Structures are given as structure tokens and as C-alpha cells.
mmCIF file of C-alpha atoms in Angstrom:
data_model
loop_
_atom_site.group_PDB
_atom_site.id
_atom_site.type_symbol
_atom_site.label_atom_id
_atom_site.label_comp_id
_atom_site.label_asym_id
_atom_site.label_seq_id
_atom_site.Cartn_x
_atom_site.Cartn_y
_atom_site.Cartn_z
ATOM 1 C CA ASP A 22 16.734 -15.819 2.401
ATOM 2 C CA CYS A 23 13.834 -17.199 0.413
ATOM 3 C CA LYS A 24 13.370 -16.814 -3.331
ATOM 4 C CA LEU A 25 10.346 -18.273 -5.078
ATOM 5 C CA ALA A 26 10.435 -18.151 -8.863
ATOM 6 C CA ALA A 27 8.492 -21.268 -9.878
ATOM 7 C CA ALA A 28 4.709 -21.157 -10.190
ATOM 8 C CA VAL A 29 2.678 -22.500 -7.292
ATOM 9 C CA PRO A 30 -0.242 -24.090 -9.180
ATOM 10 C CA THR A 31 -2.426 -25.015 -6.195
ATOM 11 C CA GLY A 32 -2.831 -24.061 -2.587
ATOM 12 C CA THR A 33 -1.777 -21.248 -0.361
ATOM 13 C CA LEU A 34 1.835 -20.147 0.048
ATOM 14 C CA PHE A 35 3.161 -19.563 3.577
ATOM 15 C CA VAL A 36 6.664 -18.093 3.715
ATOM 16 C CA ALA A 37 8.789 -16.421 6.386
ATOM 17 C CA GLY A 38 12.402 -15.332 6.493
ATOM 18 C CA ASP A 39 14.794 -12.410 6.605
ATOM 19 C CA THR A 40 14.612 -11.559 2.874
ATOM 20 C CA ILE A 41 11.797 -12.930 0.725
ATOM 21 C CA LYS A 42 11.494 -12.425 -3.045
ATOM 22 C CA ILE A 43 8.527 -13.848 -4.923
ATOM 23 C CA THR A 44 8.456 -13.704 -8.725
ATOM 24 C CA ALA A 45 5.981 -16.560 -9.236
ATOM 25 C CA ASN A 46 2.294 -16.886 -9.956
ATOM 26 C CA VAL A 47 0.521 -18.316 -6.930
ATOM 27 C CA ALA A 48 -2.848 -19.935 -7.564
ATOM 28 C CA ASP A 49 -4.256 -18.886 -4.191
ATOM 29 C CA ASP A 50 -3.127 -16.628 -1.326
ATOM 30 C CA ILE A 51 0.308 -15.622 -0.048
ATOM 31 C CA PHE A 52 1.082 -15.176 3.640
ATOM 32 C CA ALA A 53 4.546 -13.629 4.017
ATOM 33 C CA ALA A 54 6.513 -12.331 6.988
ATOM 34 C CA GLY A 55 10.051 -11.008 6.915
ATOM 35 C CA ARG A 56 12.409 -8.088 7.288
ATOM 36 C CA GLU A 57 12.193 -7.459 3.545
ATOM 37 C CA VAL A 58 9.423 -8.892 1.349
ATOM 38 C CA THR A 59 9.420 -8.226 -2.401
ATOM 39 C CA LEU A 60 6.903 -9.300 -5.021
ATOM 40 C CA ASP A 61 8.236 -8.657 -8.515
ATOM 41 C CA GLY A 62 6.248 -9.953 -11.471
ATOM 42 C CA ALA A 63 4.127 -12.126 -9.179
ATOM 43 C CA ARG A 64 0.411 -12.834 -9.167
ATOM 44 C CA ALA A 65 -1.801 -13.985 -6.276
ATOM 45 C CA SER A 66 -5.329 -13.866 -4.969
ATOM 46 C CA THR A 67 -4.657 -12.234 -1.606
ATOM 47 C CA LEU A 68 -1.385 -11.083 -0.090
ATOM 48 C CA VAL A 69 -1.227 -10.903 3.686
ATOM 49 C CA ALA A 70 2.199 -9.520 4.595
ATOM 50 C CA GLY A 71 4.080 -8.281 7.593
ATOM 51 C CA ALA A 72 7.441 -6.773 6.696
ATOM 52 C CA GLY A 73 9.940 -4.174 7.705
ATOM 53 C CA ARG A 74 9.976 -3.243 4.025
ATOM 54 C CA LEU A 75 7.341 -4.463 1.581
ATOM 55 C CA LEU A 76 7.801 -3.775 -2.125
ATOM 56 C CA ILE A 77 5.201 -4.802 -4.703
ATOM 57 C CA ARG A 78 6.495 -4.187 -8.231
ATOM 58 C CA ASN A 79 5.057 -5.304 -11.596
ATOM 59 C CA SER A 80 2.707 -7.653 -9.736
ATOM 60 C CA THR A 81 -1.038 -8.220 -9.644
ATOM 61 C CA ILE A 82 -2.740 -9.028 -6.358
ATOM 62 C CA HIS A 83 -6.501 -9.285 -5.903
ATOM 63 C CA ASP A 84 -6.579 -8.059 -2.267
ATOM 64 C CA LEU A 85 -3.784 -6.696 -0.076
ATOM 65 C CA ILE A 86 -3.577 -6.699 3.713
ATOM 66 C CA ALA A 87 -0.203 -5.441 4.910
ATOM 67 C CA GLY A 88 1.571 -4.081 7.938
ATOM 68 C CA GLY A 89 5.137 -2.923 8.305
ATOM 69 C CA LEU A 90 7.510 0.017 8.430
ATOM 70 C CA ASP A 91 7.943 1.025 4.767
ATOM 71 C CA ILE A 92 5.474 -0.144 2.119
ATOM 72 C CA GLU A 93 5.629 0.628 -1.611
ATOM 73 C CA VAL A 94 3.128 -0.479 -4.233
ATOM 74 C CA HIS A 95 4.141 -0.211 -7.903
ATOM 75 C CA GLY A 96 1.722 -2.812 -9.219
ATOM 76 C CA THR A 97 -1.983 -3.597 -9.390
ATOM 77 C CA ILE A 98 -4.274 -4.379 -6.491
ATOM 78 C CA GLU A 99 -7.432 -5.466 -8.285
ATOM 79 C CA ASP A 100 -9.826 -4.982 -5.362
ATOM 80 C CA ASP A 101 -9.172 -3.666 -1.828
ATOM 81 C CA ALA A 102 -6.002 -2.626 0.014
ATOM 82 C CA VAL A 103 -5.645 -2.284 3.779
ATOM 83 C CA ILE A 104 -2.197 -1.067 4.839
ATOM 84 C CA ALA A 105 -0.955 0.047 8.245
ATOM 85 C CA VAL A 106 2.501 1.176 9.288
ATOM 86 C CA CYS A 107 3.809 1.108 12.863
ATOM 87 C CA PRO A 108 2.988 4.496 14.429
ATOM 88 C CA MET A 109 5.556 4.210 17.238
ATOM 89 C CA CYS A 110 8.607 3.022 15.269
ATOM 90 C CA TRP A 111 10.317 6.431 15.145
ATOM 91 C CA TRP A 112 13.550 4.962 13.693
ATOM 92 C CA ALA A 113 11.801 3.671 10.545
ATOM 93 C CA PRO A 114 10.364 5.463 7.474
ATOM 94 C CA ARG A 115 6.731 4.695 8.522
ATOM 95 C CA ARG A 116 5.635 5.382 4.957
ATOM 96 C CA ILE A 117 3.137 4.117 2.412
ATOM 97 C CA LEU A 118 3.861 4.953 -1.224
ATOM 98 C CA ILE A 119 1.376 4.167 -3.973
ATOM 99 C CA GLY A 120 3.609 4.744 -7.001
ATOM 100 C CA LYS A 121 2.532 6.534 -10.171
ATOM 101 C CA ASP A 122 2.078 3.239 -12.054
ATOM 102 C CA ALA A 123 0.127 1.629 -9.193
ATOM 103 C CA ARG A 124 -3.587 0.982 -9.282
ATOM 104 C CA ILE A 125 -5.957 -0.050 -6.519
ATOM 105 C CA GLY A 126 -9.192 -1.165 -8.154
ATOM 106 C CA ASP A 127 -11.590 -0.611 -5.269
ATOM 107 C CA ASP A 128 -11.271 0.767 -1.715
ATOM 108 C CA ALA A 129 -8.071 1.701 0.130
ATOM 109 C CA ARG A 130 -7.634 2.074 3.883
ATOM 110 C CA PHE A 131 -4.258 3.445 4.960
ATOM 111 C CA PHE A 132 -2.635 4.354 8.277
ATOM 112 C CA ALA A 133 0.952 5.641 8.396
ATOM 113 C CA ASP A 134 3.152 8.561 9.352
ATOM 114 C CA THR A 135 3.480 9.586 5.688
ATOM 115 C CA ILE A 136 1.215 8.526 2.822
ATOM 116 C CA GLU A 137 2.032 9.403 -0.780
ATOM 117 C CA ILE A 138 -0.503 8.583 -3.494
ATOM 118 C CA GLU A 139 0.865 9.069 -6.993
ATOM 119 C CA GLY A 140 -1.208 6.317 -8.629
ATOM 120 C CA THR A 141 -4.936 5.545 -8.742
ATOM 121 C CA VAL A 142 -7.470 4.480 -6.144
ATOM 122 C CA GLY A 143 -10.509 3.166 -8.022
ATOM 123 C CA ARG A 144 -13.126 3.875 -5.371
ATOM 124 C CA GLU A 145 -12.907 5.149 -1.801
ATOM 125 C CA LEU A 146 -9.835 6.250 0.130
ATOM 126 C CA HIS A 147 -9.809 6.359 3.919
ATOM 127 C CA ALA A 148 -6.424 7.607 5.122
ATOM 128 C CA THR A 149 -4.957 8.756 8.416
ATOM 129 C CA ALA A 150 -1.407 10.064 8.702
ATOM 130 C CA ARG A 151 0.749 12.900 9.935
ATOM 131 C CA ARG A 152 1.367 13.907 6.284
ATOM 132 C CA ILE A 153 -0.574 12.916 3.163
ATOM 133 C CA VAL A 154 0.451 13.881 -0.358
ATOM 134 C CA ILE A 155 -1.973 13.234 -3.215
ATOM 135 C CA SER A 156 -0.740 13.729 -6.758
ATOM 136 C CA GLY A 157 -2.629 10.800 -8.264
ATOM 137 C CA SER A 158 -6.288 9.987 -8.755
ATOM 138 C CA ILE A 159 -9.052 9.034 -6.305
ATOM 139 C CA THR A 160 -12.173 8.054 -8.239
ATOM 140 C CA GLY A 161 -14.605 7.874 -5.317
ATOM 141 C CA LYS A 162 -14.935 9.425 -1.881
ATOM 142 C CA ALA A 163 -11.746 10.581 -0.150
ATOM 143 C CA ASP A 164 -11.882 10.711 3.647
ATOM 144 C CA ILE A 165 -8.515 12.074 4.780
ATOM 145 C CA LYS A 166 -7.270 12.941 8.253
ATOM 146 C CA ALA A 167 -3.774 14.389 8.667
ATOM 147 C CA LYS A 168 -1.788 17.134 10.298
ATOM 148 C CA GLU A 169 -0.556 18.163 6.834
ATOM 149 C CA ILE A 170 -2.410 17.477 3.577
ATOM 150 C CA VAL A 171 -0.843 18.265 0.210
ATOM 151 C CA ASN A 172 -3.244 18.096 -2.705
ATOM 152 C CA ALA A 173 -1.043 18.584 -5.773
ATOM 153 C CA SER A 174 -2.427 20.545 -8.713
ATOM 154 C CA ILE A 175 -2.254 17.387 -10.854
ATOM 155 C CA ALA A 176 -4.375 15.347 -8.384
ATOM 156 C CA LYS A 177 -7.795 14.175 -9.569
ATOM 157 C CA LEU A 178 -10.441 13.765 -6.879
ATOM 158 C CA GLY A 179 -13.634 12.425 -8.449
ATOM 159 C CA GLY A 180 -15.966 11.988 -5.485
ATOM 160 C CA GLU A 181 -16.852 13.604 -2.200
ATOM 161 C CA VAL A 182 -13.759 14.905 -0.393
ATOM 162 C CA ILE A 183 -13.541 15.162 3.390
ATOM 163 C CA PHE A 184 -10.330 16.745 4.712
ATOM 164 C CA ARG A 185 -9.726 16.797 8.459
ATOM 165 C CA SER A 186 -6.656 18.780 9.354
ATOM 166 C CA PRO A 187 -5.593 21.628 11.654
ATOM 167 C CA SER A 188 -4.411 23.485 8.535
ATOM 168 C CA LYS A 189 -5.823 23.998 5.042
ATOM 169 C CA PRO A 190 -4.750 21.477 2.374
#
């Protein structure tokens, strides 16, 4: 287990382990790999993470690049987010959740079995999944490819919308 609570004033943080919890402000980038990686109240320039489960809560990250099995964002990504979940790991959730309090400031590129967007994507969304549920806000273009697309009545789509699906959203 690895827990980092003290600020890292300079340099890049490299951390790997079974369970990683970061609650510190990191002056530069974070590279994290583990079964479970949690950022709670942390701040960093870029987060590059590979995790079975990645949870970002009450944290601010400038850019996010992540891969794993179950990824939840309940914080702020100031710029871009690129997230992919293992398509062949049938035993895992294979899910991306952008929680209702989450905000991605610019573009988002997602690939997963299930994608749920309850929060805000500030510009473009490019998403591919078996099932996509949008109940949040996409300010720019939304390019969505899925077997099942659920566009909730409370969703706000502000730009061009391209749905590619065998059934109607």
C-alpha cells in the first residue's frame, strides 16, 4: 500500500503498488499504476494512470490519461481526458463514470463497455461503448458510437451531435 499525503513541491511523482491513495498537491505530473488508485483532494498537472479501479474525487488534474477496468471521475479535469477500459476483461465492470459533480474543461475521448456522463464535458466528446448514458452536459460536438445510447431528458447537448447506433437513442 502507498499513501501520499504530503505535498510534492517539485518534480514528477512515480508510484506503483497494490493500493495507492494520493491526497497531496503535486507540482508536476503523476504516473501511477496499481490495482486500486485513488486521488482524493489532490492536485497535479497530468495524471497518467493504469489501475484496476481508478477513483478521482475532489481533485483537480490538468490532463488525464487513464486505462483500467473501472474508472470514476468526481473531480475537475481542467483540459483533456483520454480514458480507455479493457474491452476483453469480461469479469470486470469495464465502466467509465463521469459523476454529476465532475467537469472536463476541454475534450474527452472515452472507450469502454459502459460510459455514464452525469457531469460536464466542456468541449468535444468522442465516445465508443456498448452502452452510453448521457444525463449531463456536452458543450461542444458529441460523436457517439454505441449499441445502446440513452440520452436522458435532462441532458444538455450544445453542439453538433453524431449518434452511431443500430437503434435510436
